[in-house]
Coordinates of C-alpha atoms in Angstrom, one line a residue:
M1 CA 22.8 -23.4 5.2
S2 CA 19.5 -24.1 6.6
T3 CA 16.4 -22.4 5.4
A4 CA 14.1 -24.0 7.9
S5 CA 11.2 -21.9 9.0
L6 CA 11.5 -19.8 12.1
F7 CA 9.3 -20.3 15.2
S8 CA 5.7 -19.0 14.9
F9 CA 4.9 -15.6 16.3
P10 CA 1.6 -13.7 16.6
S11 CA 0.1 -12.3 13.4
F12 CA 1.0 -8.7 12.6
H13 CA -0.5 -5.7 10.8
L14 CA 1.6 -4.6 7.8
R15 CA 2.7 -1.0 7.8
S16 CA 3.5 1.2 4.9
L17 CA 4.5 4.7 4.2
L18 CA 2.8 7.5 2.2
P19 CA 5.1 9.1 -0.3
S20 CA 6.3 12.5 0.8
L21 CA 9.5 14.3 -0.2
S22 CA 11.6 15.7 2.6
S23 CA 11.9 19.5 2.6
S24 CA 14.6 19.4 5.3
S25 CA 18.1 20.6 4.4
S26 CA 19.6 19.4 7.7
S27 CA 21.7 16.2 8.1
S28 CA 19.1 14.5 10.3
S29 CA 15.4 14.2 10.5
S30 CA 13.6 16.3 13.0
S31 CA 10.4 14.4 13.4
R32 CA 9.1 10.8 13.7
F33 CA 7.5 9.3 10.7
A34 CA 4.3 7.4 11.6
P35 CA 3.5 5.0 8.7
P36 CA -0.2 4.5 8.0
R37 CA -1.9 1.4 6.5
L38 CA -0.5 -0.6 3.6
S39 CA -1.2 0.9 0.2
P40 CA 0.1 0.4 -3.3
I41 CA 2.5 2.8 -4.9
R42 CA 0.6 5.0 -7.4
S43 CA 1.2 6.5 -10.8
P44 CA 4.8 6.7 -12.0
A45 CA 6.5 10.0 -12.5
P46 CA 8.1 10.8 -16.0
R47 CA 11.3 8.9 -16.5
T48 CA 14.4 9.6 -18.6
Q49 CA 14.2 8.3 -22.2
L50 CA 16.3 5.5 -23.4
S51 CA 19.7 6.7 -24.7
V52 CA 21.1 6.0 -28.1
R53 CA 23.7 3.6 -26.7
A54 CA 21.1 1.7 -24.7
F55 CA 18.7 1.6 -27.7
S56 CA 21.5 0.2 -29.9
A57 CA 22.3 -2.5 -27.4
V58 CA 18.7 -3.5 -27.0
T59 CA 18.3 -4.0 -30.8
M60 CA 21.0 -6.7 -30.6
T61 CA 19.4 -8.7 -27.8
D62 CA 17.2 -11.7 -28.3
S63 CA 13.4 -11.6 -28.6
N64 CA 13.0 -12.6 -25.0
D65 CA 13.9 -9.1 -24.0
A66 CA 11.1 -7.5 -25.9
G67 CA 8.9 -7.3 -22.7
M68 CA 11.5 -5.3 -20.8
D69 CA 10.3 -1.8 -20.1
A70 CA 12.2 1.3 -21.2
V71 CA 13.5 2.2 -17.7
Q72 CA 14.8 -1.3 -17.0
R73 CA 16.4 -1.4 -20.5
R74 CA 18.3 1.8 -19.8
L75 CA 19.5 0.5 -16.5
M76 CA 20.5 -2.9 -17.9
F77 CA 22.6 -1.5 -20.7
E78 CA 23.9 1.8 -19.4
D79 CA 24.8 0.8 -15.8
E80 CA 28.3 -0.7 -15.6
C81 CA 28.8 -3.0 -12.6
I82 CA 32.1 -3.5 -10.9
L83 CA 33.6 -7.0 -11.6
V84 CA 35.5 -8.5 -8.7
D85 CA 37.2 -11.8 -7.9
E86 CA 36.3 -13.9 -4.9
N87 CA 38.5 -11.7 -2.7
D88 CA 36.6 -8.6 -3.8
R89 CA 39.5 -7.2 -5.8
V90 CA 38.3 -5.2 -8.8
V91 CA 39.1 -7.0 -12.1
G92 CA 37.0 -5.0 -14.6
H93 CA 33.5 -3.9 -15.4
D94 CA 30.5 -5.0 -17.5
T95 CA 26.9 -4.0 -18.2
K96 CA 24.3 -4.9 -15.7
Y97 CA 22.7 -6.9 -18.4
N98 CA 25.7 -9.2 -18.8
C99 CA 26.4 -9.4 -15.1
H100 CA 22.9 -10.9 -14.5
L101 CA 22.7 -13.4 -17.4
M102 CA 23.0 -16.8 -15.8
E103 CA 24.6 -18.1 -19.0
K104 CA 27.5 -15.6 -18.7
I105 CA 27.7 -16.0 -14.9
E106 CA 28.2 -19.8 -15.3
A107 CA 30.4 -19.7 -18.4
E108 CA 32.7 -16.8 -17.3
N109 CA 32.2 -16.9 -13.5
L110 CA 31.1 -13.2 -13.6
L111 CA 31.0 -11.9 -10.1
H112 CA 30.1 -8.3 -9.3
R113 CA 30.0 -6.0 -6.3
A114 CA 26.6 -5.2 -4.7
F115 CA 25.2 -3.7 -1.5
S116 CA 22.1 -4.3 0.7
V117 CA 20.8 -1.5 2.9
F118 CA 18.9 -2.2 6.1
L119 CA 17.3 1.0 7.3
F120 CA 15.7 1.2 10.8
N121 CA 13.6 4.0 12.2
S122 CA 13.9 5.3 15.8
K123 CA 11.5 2.5 17.0
Y124 CA 14.0 0.0 15.6
E125 CA 11.6 -1.2 12.9
L126 CA 13.1 -2.4 9.6
L127 CA 11.9 -0.8 6.4
L128 CA 11.2 -3.5 3.7
Q129 CA 10.3 -3.1 0.1
Q130 CA 8.5 -5.2 -2.5
R131 CA 10.3 -5.0 -5.8
S132 CA 8.4 -3.7 -8.8
K133 CA 6.8 -6.1 -11.2
T134 CA 8.9 -4.6 -14.0
K135 CA 12.2 -5.5 -12.3
V136 CA 14.2 -7.9 -14.6
T137 CA 15.5 -10.0 -11.6
F138 CA 13.3 -11.1 -8.8
P139 CA 10.1 -9.1 -9.6
L140 CA 7.5 -8.7 -6.8
V141 CA 9.7 -10.3 -4.1
W142 CA 10.0 -8.7 -0.6
T143 CA 13.4 -7.7 0.4
N144 CA 15.4 -5.3 2.7
T145 CA 15.2 -1.6 2.3
C146 CA 17.4 -1.2 -0.8
C147 CA 19.5 -3.6 -2.9
S148 CA 21.6 -2.5 -5.8
H149 CA 25.2 -2.1 -7.1
P150 CA 28.0 0.4 -6.9
L151 CA 28.8 1.4 -10.5
Y152 CA 32.1 1.6 -12.3
R153 CA 32.6 5.3 -11.7
E154 CA 35.1 7.2 -9.7
S155 CA 32.9 8.1 -6.8
E156 CA 31.7 4.5 -6.3
L157 CA 35.1 2.8 -6.7
I158 CA 36.6 4.4 -3.6
E159 CA 37.8 1.6 -1.4
E160 CA 38.8 3.6 1.7
N161 CA 36.2 3.3 4.5
V162 CA 33.9 1.6 2.0
L163 CA 33.1 5.1 0.7
G164 CA 32.3 4.1 -2.8
V165 CA 29.7 1.6 -1.7
R166 CA 28.3 4.1 0.8
N167 CA 28.0 6.7 -2.0
A168 CA 26.1 4.2 -4.2
A169 CA 23.8 3.4 -1.3
Q170 CA 22.9 7.0 -0.8
R171 CA 22.3 7.4 -4.6
K172 CA 20.0 4.4 -4.8
L173 CA 18.0 5.2 -1.7
F174 CA 17.0 8.4 -3.5
D175 CA 16.4 6.6 -6.9
E176 CA 14.2 3.9 -5.4
L177 CA 12.6 5.5 -2.3
G178 CA 13.0 9.2 -2.7
I179 CA 15.1 9.5 0.4
V180 CA 17.1 12.7 0.1
A181 CA 20.8 12.6 0.8
E182 CA 20.5 14.9 3.8
D183 CA 18.4 12.2 5.5
V184 CA 21.0 9.5 5.0
P185 CA 24.5 11.0 5.2
V186 CA 27.2 8.6 3.9
D187 CA 29.0 8.6 7.2
E188 CA 25.9 7.3 9.0
F189 CA 26.0 3.9 7.1
T190 CA 27.7 1.2 9.1
P191 CA 29.2 -1.6 6.9
L192 CA 28.7 -4.8 9.0
G193 CA 30.1 -7.5 6.6
R194 CA 30.2 -9.0 3.1
M195 CA 28.7 -12.2 1.7
L196 CA 29.3 -13.9 -1.6
Y197 CA 26.4 -15.8 -3.0
K198 CA 24.8 -17.0 -6.3
A199 CA 21.1 -17.2 -6.9
P200 CA 19.1 -17.8 -10.1
S201 CA 16.0 -15.7 -10.6
D202 CA 14.5 -17.7 -13.5
G203 CA 15.8 -19.6 -16.5
K204 CA 17.7 -16.6 -17.8
W205 CA 18.6 -14.1 -15.0
G206 CA 20.3 -14.4 -11.7
E207 CA 22.7 -12.9 -9.2
H208 CA 26.3 -13.6 -8.4
E209 CA 27.5 -11.0 -6.0
V210 CA 29.9 -9.9 -3.3
D211 CA 27.2 -8.1 -1.2
Y212 CA 28.1 -5.3 1.3
L213 CA 25.6 -5.2 4.2
L214 CA 25.0 -1.7 5.3
F215 CA 23.0 -0.7 8.4
I216 CA 21.6 2.7 9.2
V217 CA 19.2 4.0 11.9
R218 CA 17.3 7.2 10.7
D219 CA 13.8 8.5 10.6
V220 CA 13.2 9.5 6.9
K221 CA 10.6 10.7 4.6
L222 CA 9.9 8.7 1.4
Q223 CA 8.6 9.0 -2.1
P224 CA 8.9 5.5 -3.6
N225 CA 9.6 5.2 -7.3
P226 CA 7.0 2.9 -8.9
D227 CA 9.5 1.8 -11.6
E228 CA 11.5 0.2 -8.7
V229 CA 9.2 -0.4 -5.8
A230 CA 5.7 -1.9 -5.6
E231 CA 5.0 -1.5 -1.9
I232 CA 6.8 -0.7 1.4
K233 CA 6.4 -1.4 5.1
Y234 CA 8.1 -1.3 8.4
V235 CA 8.3 -4.4 10.5
S236 CA 9.4 -5.3 14.0
R237 CA 11.6 -8.3 14.5
E238 CA 8.6 -10.4 15.6
E239 CA 6.7 -9.3 12.5
L240 CA 9.6 -10.3 10.3
K241 CA 9.7 -13.7 11.8
E242 CA 6.0 -14.1 11.0
L243 CA 6.7 -13.0 7.5
V244 CA 9.4 -15.6 7.1
K245 CA 7.0 -18.2 8.5
K246 CA 4.4 -17.3 5.8
A247 CA 7.1 -17.4 3.1
D248 CA 8.1 -20.9 4.2
A249 CA 4.5 -22.0 4.1
G250 CA 4.4 -21.1 0.4
D251 CA 2.4 -17.8 0.7
E252 CA 2.7 -16.3 -2.8
A253 CA 2.2 -12.8 -1.5
V254 CA 5.4 -12.9 0.7
K255 CA 8.1 -14.3 -1.5
L256 CA 11.5 -13.2 -0.1
S257 CA 14.6 -12.4 -2.1
P258 CA 17.4 -14.9 -1.7
W259 CA 20.0 -12.4 -0.5
F260 CA 17.6 -11.1 2.2
R261 CA 16.8 -14.6 3.3
L262 CA 20.5 -15.4 3.7
V263 CA 21.0 -12.3 5.9
V264 CA 17.9 -13.2 7.9
D265 CA 19.1 -16.8 8.5
N266 CA 22.7 -16.0 9.2
F267 CA 23.1 -12.5 10.7
L268 CA 20.0 -10.2 11.1
M269 CA 18.6 -11.1 14.5
K270 CA 21.9 -10.9 16.4
W271 CA 22.7 -7.6 14.5
W272 CA 19.2 -6.3 15.4
D273 CA 20.2 -6.7 19.1
H274 CA 23.1 -4.4 18.5
V275 CA 20.9 -1.9 16.6
E276 CA 18.6 -1.6 19.7
K277 CA 21.5 -1.4 22.1
G278 CA 23.3 1.3 20.0
T279 CA 26.4 -1.0 19.7
I280 CA 26.2 -1.8 16.0
T281 CA 29.8 -1.1 15.3
E282 CA 30.8 -3.9 17.6
A283 CA 29.2 -6.4 15.2
A284 CA 31.2 -5.2 12.2
D285 CA 33.5 -7.7 10.4
M286 CA 34.7 -6.3 7.1
K287 CA 37.7 -8.7 6.8
T288 CA 35.6 -11.9 6.3
I289 CA 33.8 -12.6 3.0
H290 CA 31.0 -15.1 4.0
K291 CA 30.6 -17.6 1.2
L292 CA 26.9 -18.6 1.3

């Protein structure tokens, strides 16, 4: 797969969103959200303390994990990812920690289920996030709206109509960006495809996932969680092409996640056409698992 840079487009002004919780109880947003200038996410809200189980697991890890903050420790040891084979059939479960250790990925061929949400506003601009510096894998890289994992729990294992993955996406949009469930109903997510990829983050961590690609067009209100997100911005397709050009030029401020780059290079622009035309379901192919 080629990662050659895209054609040059005019420079753009980055957009961001000020945190604000939605007070709406309806299933759709009633007003446009106009993002102001880019600004950093501010002081974190209080977070849940590390559980006894997670604390016990942490004490058995090596000294390289000492710098992991309490929130990421809790998620790494309490969250159980869904293990699948290369045909996306469930074969078991394991901790998020084990699923992202490159040593175990390589030795045991651990493959887990994931999802990537692409949320567009009514102007058909795509919401991007920069991952928090405390993230264990790929800190401070720019990526699509929300990227995470359905967990090994009943509500997120439902295979019919990809409901388990949709439920997980709704949960994580709230966890990471403060988007309330009423603003992103599960039946508004359109699963467009799946891709299987492997990507090391550093010498220790990495990803090996069957990634479900979910698209949704909604105007939403946000309150980003600084434990998960450093910055956010909406981009047009031309602005995204300029961002990719800067990443290819080695701009340290615009590193892109490997899964996002795979989607950009292989699918995103043609799918964006369908988003603007209102024909997004015509682009869906959930039978193929694209091995990238």
